[in-house]
Coordinates of C-alpha atoms in Angstrom, one line a residue:
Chain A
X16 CA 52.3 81.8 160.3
X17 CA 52.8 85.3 162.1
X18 CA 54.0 87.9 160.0
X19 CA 56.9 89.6 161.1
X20 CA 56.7 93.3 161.5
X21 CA 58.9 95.1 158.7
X22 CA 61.7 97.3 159.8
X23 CA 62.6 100.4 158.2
X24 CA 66.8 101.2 158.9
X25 CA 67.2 103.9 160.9
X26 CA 67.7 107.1 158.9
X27 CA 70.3 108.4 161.4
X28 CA 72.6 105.1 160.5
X29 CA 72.9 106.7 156.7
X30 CA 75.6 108.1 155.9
X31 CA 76.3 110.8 153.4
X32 CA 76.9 109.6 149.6
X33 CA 78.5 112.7 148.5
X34 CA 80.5 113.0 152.2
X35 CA 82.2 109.5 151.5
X36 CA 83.4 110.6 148.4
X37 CA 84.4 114.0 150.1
X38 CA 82.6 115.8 147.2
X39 CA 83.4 119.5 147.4
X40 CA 81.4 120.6 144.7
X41 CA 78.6 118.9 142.7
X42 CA 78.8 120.2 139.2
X43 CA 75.7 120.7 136.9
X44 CA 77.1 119.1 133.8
X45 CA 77.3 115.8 136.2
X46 CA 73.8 114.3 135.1
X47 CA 75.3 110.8 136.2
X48 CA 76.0 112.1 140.0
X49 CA 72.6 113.7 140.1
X50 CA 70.8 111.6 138.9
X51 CA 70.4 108.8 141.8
X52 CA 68.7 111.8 143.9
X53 CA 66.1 112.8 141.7
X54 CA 62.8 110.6 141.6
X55 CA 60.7 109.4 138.9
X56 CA 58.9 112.7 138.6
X57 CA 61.9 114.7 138.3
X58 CA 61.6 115.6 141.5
X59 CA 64.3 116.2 144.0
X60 CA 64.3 113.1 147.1
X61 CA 64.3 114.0 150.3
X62 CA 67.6 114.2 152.7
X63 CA 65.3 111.5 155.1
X64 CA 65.5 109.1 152.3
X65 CA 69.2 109.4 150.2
X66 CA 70.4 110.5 153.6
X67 CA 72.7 113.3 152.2
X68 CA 73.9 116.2 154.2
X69 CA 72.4 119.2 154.6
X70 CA 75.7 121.1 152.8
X71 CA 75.6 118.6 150.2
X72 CA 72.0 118.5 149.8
X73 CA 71.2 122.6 149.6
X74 CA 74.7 122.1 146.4
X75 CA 72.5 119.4 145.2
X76 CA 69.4 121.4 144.7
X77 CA 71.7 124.5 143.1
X78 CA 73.0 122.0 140.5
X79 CA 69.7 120.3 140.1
X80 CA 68.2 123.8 139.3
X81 CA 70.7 124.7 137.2
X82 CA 70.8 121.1 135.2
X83 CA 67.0 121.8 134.6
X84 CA 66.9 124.9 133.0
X85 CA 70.0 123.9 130.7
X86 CA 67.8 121.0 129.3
X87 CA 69.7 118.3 130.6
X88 CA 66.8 117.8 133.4
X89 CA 63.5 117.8 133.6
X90 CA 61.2 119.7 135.6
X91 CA 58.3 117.5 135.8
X92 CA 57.8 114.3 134.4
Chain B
X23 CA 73.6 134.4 137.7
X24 CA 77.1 135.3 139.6
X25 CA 77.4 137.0 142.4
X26 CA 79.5 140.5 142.3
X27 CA 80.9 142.0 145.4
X28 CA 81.3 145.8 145.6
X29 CA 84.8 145.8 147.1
X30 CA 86.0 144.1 143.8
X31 CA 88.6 146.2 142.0
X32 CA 88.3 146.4 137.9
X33 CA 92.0 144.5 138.0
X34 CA 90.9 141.6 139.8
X35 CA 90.2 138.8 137.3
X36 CA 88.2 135.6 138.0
X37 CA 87.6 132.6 136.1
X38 CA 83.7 131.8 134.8
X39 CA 82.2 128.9 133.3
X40 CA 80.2 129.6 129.8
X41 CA 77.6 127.2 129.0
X42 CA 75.4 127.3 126.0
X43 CA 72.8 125.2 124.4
X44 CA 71.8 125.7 120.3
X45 CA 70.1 123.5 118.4
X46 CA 71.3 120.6 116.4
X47 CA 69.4 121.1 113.3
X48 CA 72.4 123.9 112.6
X49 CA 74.4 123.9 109.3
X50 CA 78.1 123.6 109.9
X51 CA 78.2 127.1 108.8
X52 CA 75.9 128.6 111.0
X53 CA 77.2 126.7 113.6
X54 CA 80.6 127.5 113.3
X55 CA 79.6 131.9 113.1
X56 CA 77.5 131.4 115.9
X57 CA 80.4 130.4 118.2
X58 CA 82.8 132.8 116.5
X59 CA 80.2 135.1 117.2
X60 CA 79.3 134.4 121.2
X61 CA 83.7 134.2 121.6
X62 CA 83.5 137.6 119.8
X63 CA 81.1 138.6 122.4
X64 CA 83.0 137.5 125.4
X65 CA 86.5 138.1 124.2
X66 CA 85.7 141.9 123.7
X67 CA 85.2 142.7 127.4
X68 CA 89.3 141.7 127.8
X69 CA 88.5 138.0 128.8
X70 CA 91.0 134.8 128.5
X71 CA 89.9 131.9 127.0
X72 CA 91.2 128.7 129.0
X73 CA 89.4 126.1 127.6
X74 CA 86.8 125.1 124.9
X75 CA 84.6 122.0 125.4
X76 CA 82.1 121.0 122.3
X77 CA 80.2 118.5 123.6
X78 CA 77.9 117.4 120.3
X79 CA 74.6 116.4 119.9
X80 CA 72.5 115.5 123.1
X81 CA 68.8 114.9 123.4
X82 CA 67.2 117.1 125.3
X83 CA 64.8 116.6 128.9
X84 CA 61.7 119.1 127.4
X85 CA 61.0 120.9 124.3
X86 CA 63.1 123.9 124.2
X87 CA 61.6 126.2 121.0
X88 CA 60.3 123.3 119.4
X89 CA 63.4 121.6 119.6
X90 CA 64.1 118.0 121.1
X91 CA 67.5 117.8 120.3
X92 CA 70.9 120.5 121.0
X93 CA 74.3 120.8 121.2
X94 CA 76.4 122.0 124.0
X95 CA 79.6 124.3 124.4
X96 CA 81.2 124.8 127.8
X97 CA 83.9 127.7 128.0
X98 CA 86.2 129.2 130.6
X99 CA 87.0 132.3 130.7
X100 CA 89.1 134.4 132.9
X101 CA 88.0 137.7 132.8
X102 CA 87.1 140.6 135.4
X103 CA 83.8 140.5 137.3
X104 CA 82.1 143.4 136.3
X105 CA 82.6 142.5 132.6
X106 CA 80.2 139.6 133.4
X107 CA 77.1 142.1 133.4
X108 CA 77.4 143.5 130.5
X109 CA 78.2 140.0 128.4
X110 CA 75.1 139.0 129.9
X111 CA 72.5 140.7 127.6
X112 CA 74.1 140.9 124.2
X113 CA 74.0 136.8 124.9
X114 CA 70.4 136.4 125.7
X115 CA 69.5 138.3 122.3
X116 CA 72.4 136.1 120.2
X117 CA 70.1 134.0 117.5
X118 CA 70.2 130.7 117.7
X119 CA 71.2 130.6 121.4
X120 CA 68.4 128.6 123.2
X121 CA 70.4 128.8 126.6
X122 CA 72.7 130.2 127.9
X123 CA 74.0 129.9 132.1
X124 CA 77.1 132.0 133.9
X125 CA 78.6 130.3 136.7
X126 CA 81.6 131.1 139.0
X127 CA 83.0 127.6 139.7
X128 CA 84.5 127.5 143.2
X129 CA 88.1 127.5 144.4
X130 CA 90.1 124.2 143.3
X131 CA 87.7 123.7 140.3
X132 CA 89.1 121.4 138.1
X133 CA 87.7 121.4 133.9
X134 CA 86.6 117.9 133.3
X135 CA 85.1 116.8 130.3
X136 CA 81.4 115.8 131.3
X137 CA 80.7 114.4 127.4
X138 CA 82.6 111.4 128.2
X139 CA 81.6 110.6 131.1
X140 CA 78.0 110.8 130.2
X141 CA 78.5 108.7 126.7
X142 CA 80.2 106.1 129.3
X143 CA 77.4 106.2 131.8
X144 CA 75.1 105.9 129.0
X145 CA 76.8 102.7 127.5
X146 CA 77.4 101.0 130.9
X147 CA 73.2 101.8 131.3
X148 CA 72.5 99.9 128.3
X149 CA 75.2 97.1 129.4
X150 CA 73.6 96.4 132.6
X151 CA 70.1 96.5 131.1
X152 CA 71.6 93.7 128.9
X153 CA 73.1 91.8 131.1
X154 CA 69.8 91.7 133.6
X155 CA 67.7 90.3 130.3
X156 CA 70.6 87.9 130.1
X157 CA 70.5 86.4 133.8
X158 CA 66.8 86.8 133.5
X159 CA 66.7 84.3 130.4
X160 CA 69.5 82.0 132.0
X161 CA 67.1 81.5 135.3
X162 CA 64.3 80.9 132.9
X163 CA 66.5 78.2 130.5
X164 CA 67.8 76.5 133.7
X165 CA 64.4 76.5 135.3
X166 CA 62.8 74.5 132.0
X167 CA 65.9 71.9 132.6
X168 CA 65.3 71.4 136.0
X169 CA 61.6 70.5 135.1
X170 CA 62.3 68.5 132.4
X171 CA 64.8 66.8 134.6
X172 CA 62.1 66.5 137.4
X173 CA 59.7 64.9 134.7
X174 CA 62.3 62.3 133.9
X175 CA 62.8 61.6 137.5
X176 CA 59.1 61.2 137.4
X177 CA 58.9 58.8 134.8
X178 CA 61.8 56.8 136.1
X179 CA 59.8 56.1 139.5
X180 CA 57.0 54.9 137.5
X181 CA 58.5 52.0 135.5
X182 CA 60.0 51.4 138.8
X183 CA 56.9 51.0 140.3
X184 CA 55.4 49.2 138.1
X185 CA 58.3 46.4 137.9
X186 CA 58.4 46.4 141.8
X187 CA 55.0 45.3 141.5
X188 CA 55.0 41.6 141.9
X189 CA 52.8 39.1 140.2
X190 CA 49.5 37.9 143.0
X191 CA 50.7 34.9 144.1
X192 CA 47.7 32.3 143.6
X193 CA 45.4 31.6 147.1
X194 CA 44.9 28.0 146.5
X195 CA 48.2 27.7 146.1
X196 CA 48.7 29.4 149.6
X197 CA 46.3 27.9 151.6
X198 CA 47.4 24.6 150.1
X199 CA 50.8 25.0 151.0
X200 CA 49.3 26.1 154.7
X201 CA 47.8 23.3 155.3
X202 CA 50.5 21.0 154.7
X203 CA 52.9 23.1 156.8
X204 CA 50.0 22.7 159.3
X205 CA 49.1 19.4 159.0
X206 CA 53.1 18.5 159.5
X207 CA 53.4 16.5 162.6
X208 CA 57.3 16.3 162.8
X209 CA 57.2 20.4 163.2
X210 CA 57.4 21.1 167.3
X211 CA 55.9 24.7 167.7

């Protein structure tokens, strides 16, 4: 049987999680709206991947930032 | 840490968020001076308290001070800029204050309660994790039927078989009954 070739989606067809929702601020104390963009290790995913804005993803890392050194985060895992 | 513009004027006031993070193992008593006392602190610069959110005890994501476990307070204030500077020290040396964080929350900020939510996320978390060990034993139960009923199918075929089977007819018998037919002179083949 020939294997078919796997196919990634295009990352230019994503759209923006945080856009859809027309999120104008992503809060700190949100863990449950972070969460989904950080990875195993703790660390922040890549805008190729989630397939957030740049705007969204630059208040993403403030919140992320400030989430980690309140203790509700953690810096490495 | 906030931002402060020079052109700000002493009359301006602004609204900041107070977040702070003490351990759980407090006494009510110590932990009801130790907010009296960080309010004190704030409240003496001229600022407006607008709201209070206790959030209660909340496992932590590292060690903090030897401490795995704290409780949360989220305030808002509304007091002027440059008052923020000069909160900020007397803060970091308040015992019993593991952190503390100062943030300007942007125009249109609306105070939710976060404790909820989380407590909700957390409980819908646990649900779903449930309910996945429920379908995961439901496709396990209906797989065993299906085999069991596969085995009876099984079974079923093989008495079937076995009655299908006819006795061996006997080959004298046969070749007798041959050579009559043969033998028959009033048959025109």
């Amino acid at each position: 049987m020939v294997k078919k070739p796997q196919r990634r989606s295009d990352p230019r067809s994503k759209q923006c999680p945080f856009c859809e929702k027309q999120v104008a601020y992503i809060d700190y104390k949100d863990y449950p709206a972070i969460k989904p963009f950080i990875d195993y290790f703790g660390n922040i995913m890549k805008r190729y991947y989630t397939g957030v804005c740049l705007r969204h993803q630059k208040m993403l890392k403030n919140s992320t930032e400030r989430a980690r050194f309140m203790g509700m985060m953690v810096y490495r895992k | 840490m906030p931002e402060l513009h020079e052109d700000i004027t002493d009359e301006d006031t602004r609204i900041y968020e107070f977040c702070f993070l003490y351990p759980a193992t407090l006494s009510q008593k110590e932990e009801a001076d130790l907010l009296k006392e960080v309010e004190k602190t704030i409240e003496e610069t001229g600022a407006k308290q607008i709201s209070k959110d206790l959030w209660g005890k909340r496992g932590l994501a590292y060690r903090i001070k030897g401490h795995t476990e704290g409780n949360y307070v989220v305030y808002h204030y509304e007091m002027k800029p440059r008052a923020v500077i000069e909160i900020d020290t007397p803060l970091r040396i308040t015992p019993n204050v593991l952190r503390h964080i100062i943030v300007k929350p942007p125009k249109g900020y609306e105070v939710t309660n976060f404790s909820e939510g989380f407590v909700q996320w957390l409980k819908d978390r646990e649900n779903a994790v449930d309910e996945k060990k429920k379908e995961k034993e439901e496709r396990l139960a209906a797989r065993v039927a299906e085999k069991a009923k596969r085995q009876v199918k099984r079974v079923a075929a093989k008495k079937d078989e076995e009655v299908a089977e006819k006795p061996k007819a006997d080959k004298k018998q046969i070749s007798a009954e041959l050579d009559k037919l043969i033998s028959d002179d009033d048959l025109d083949i």
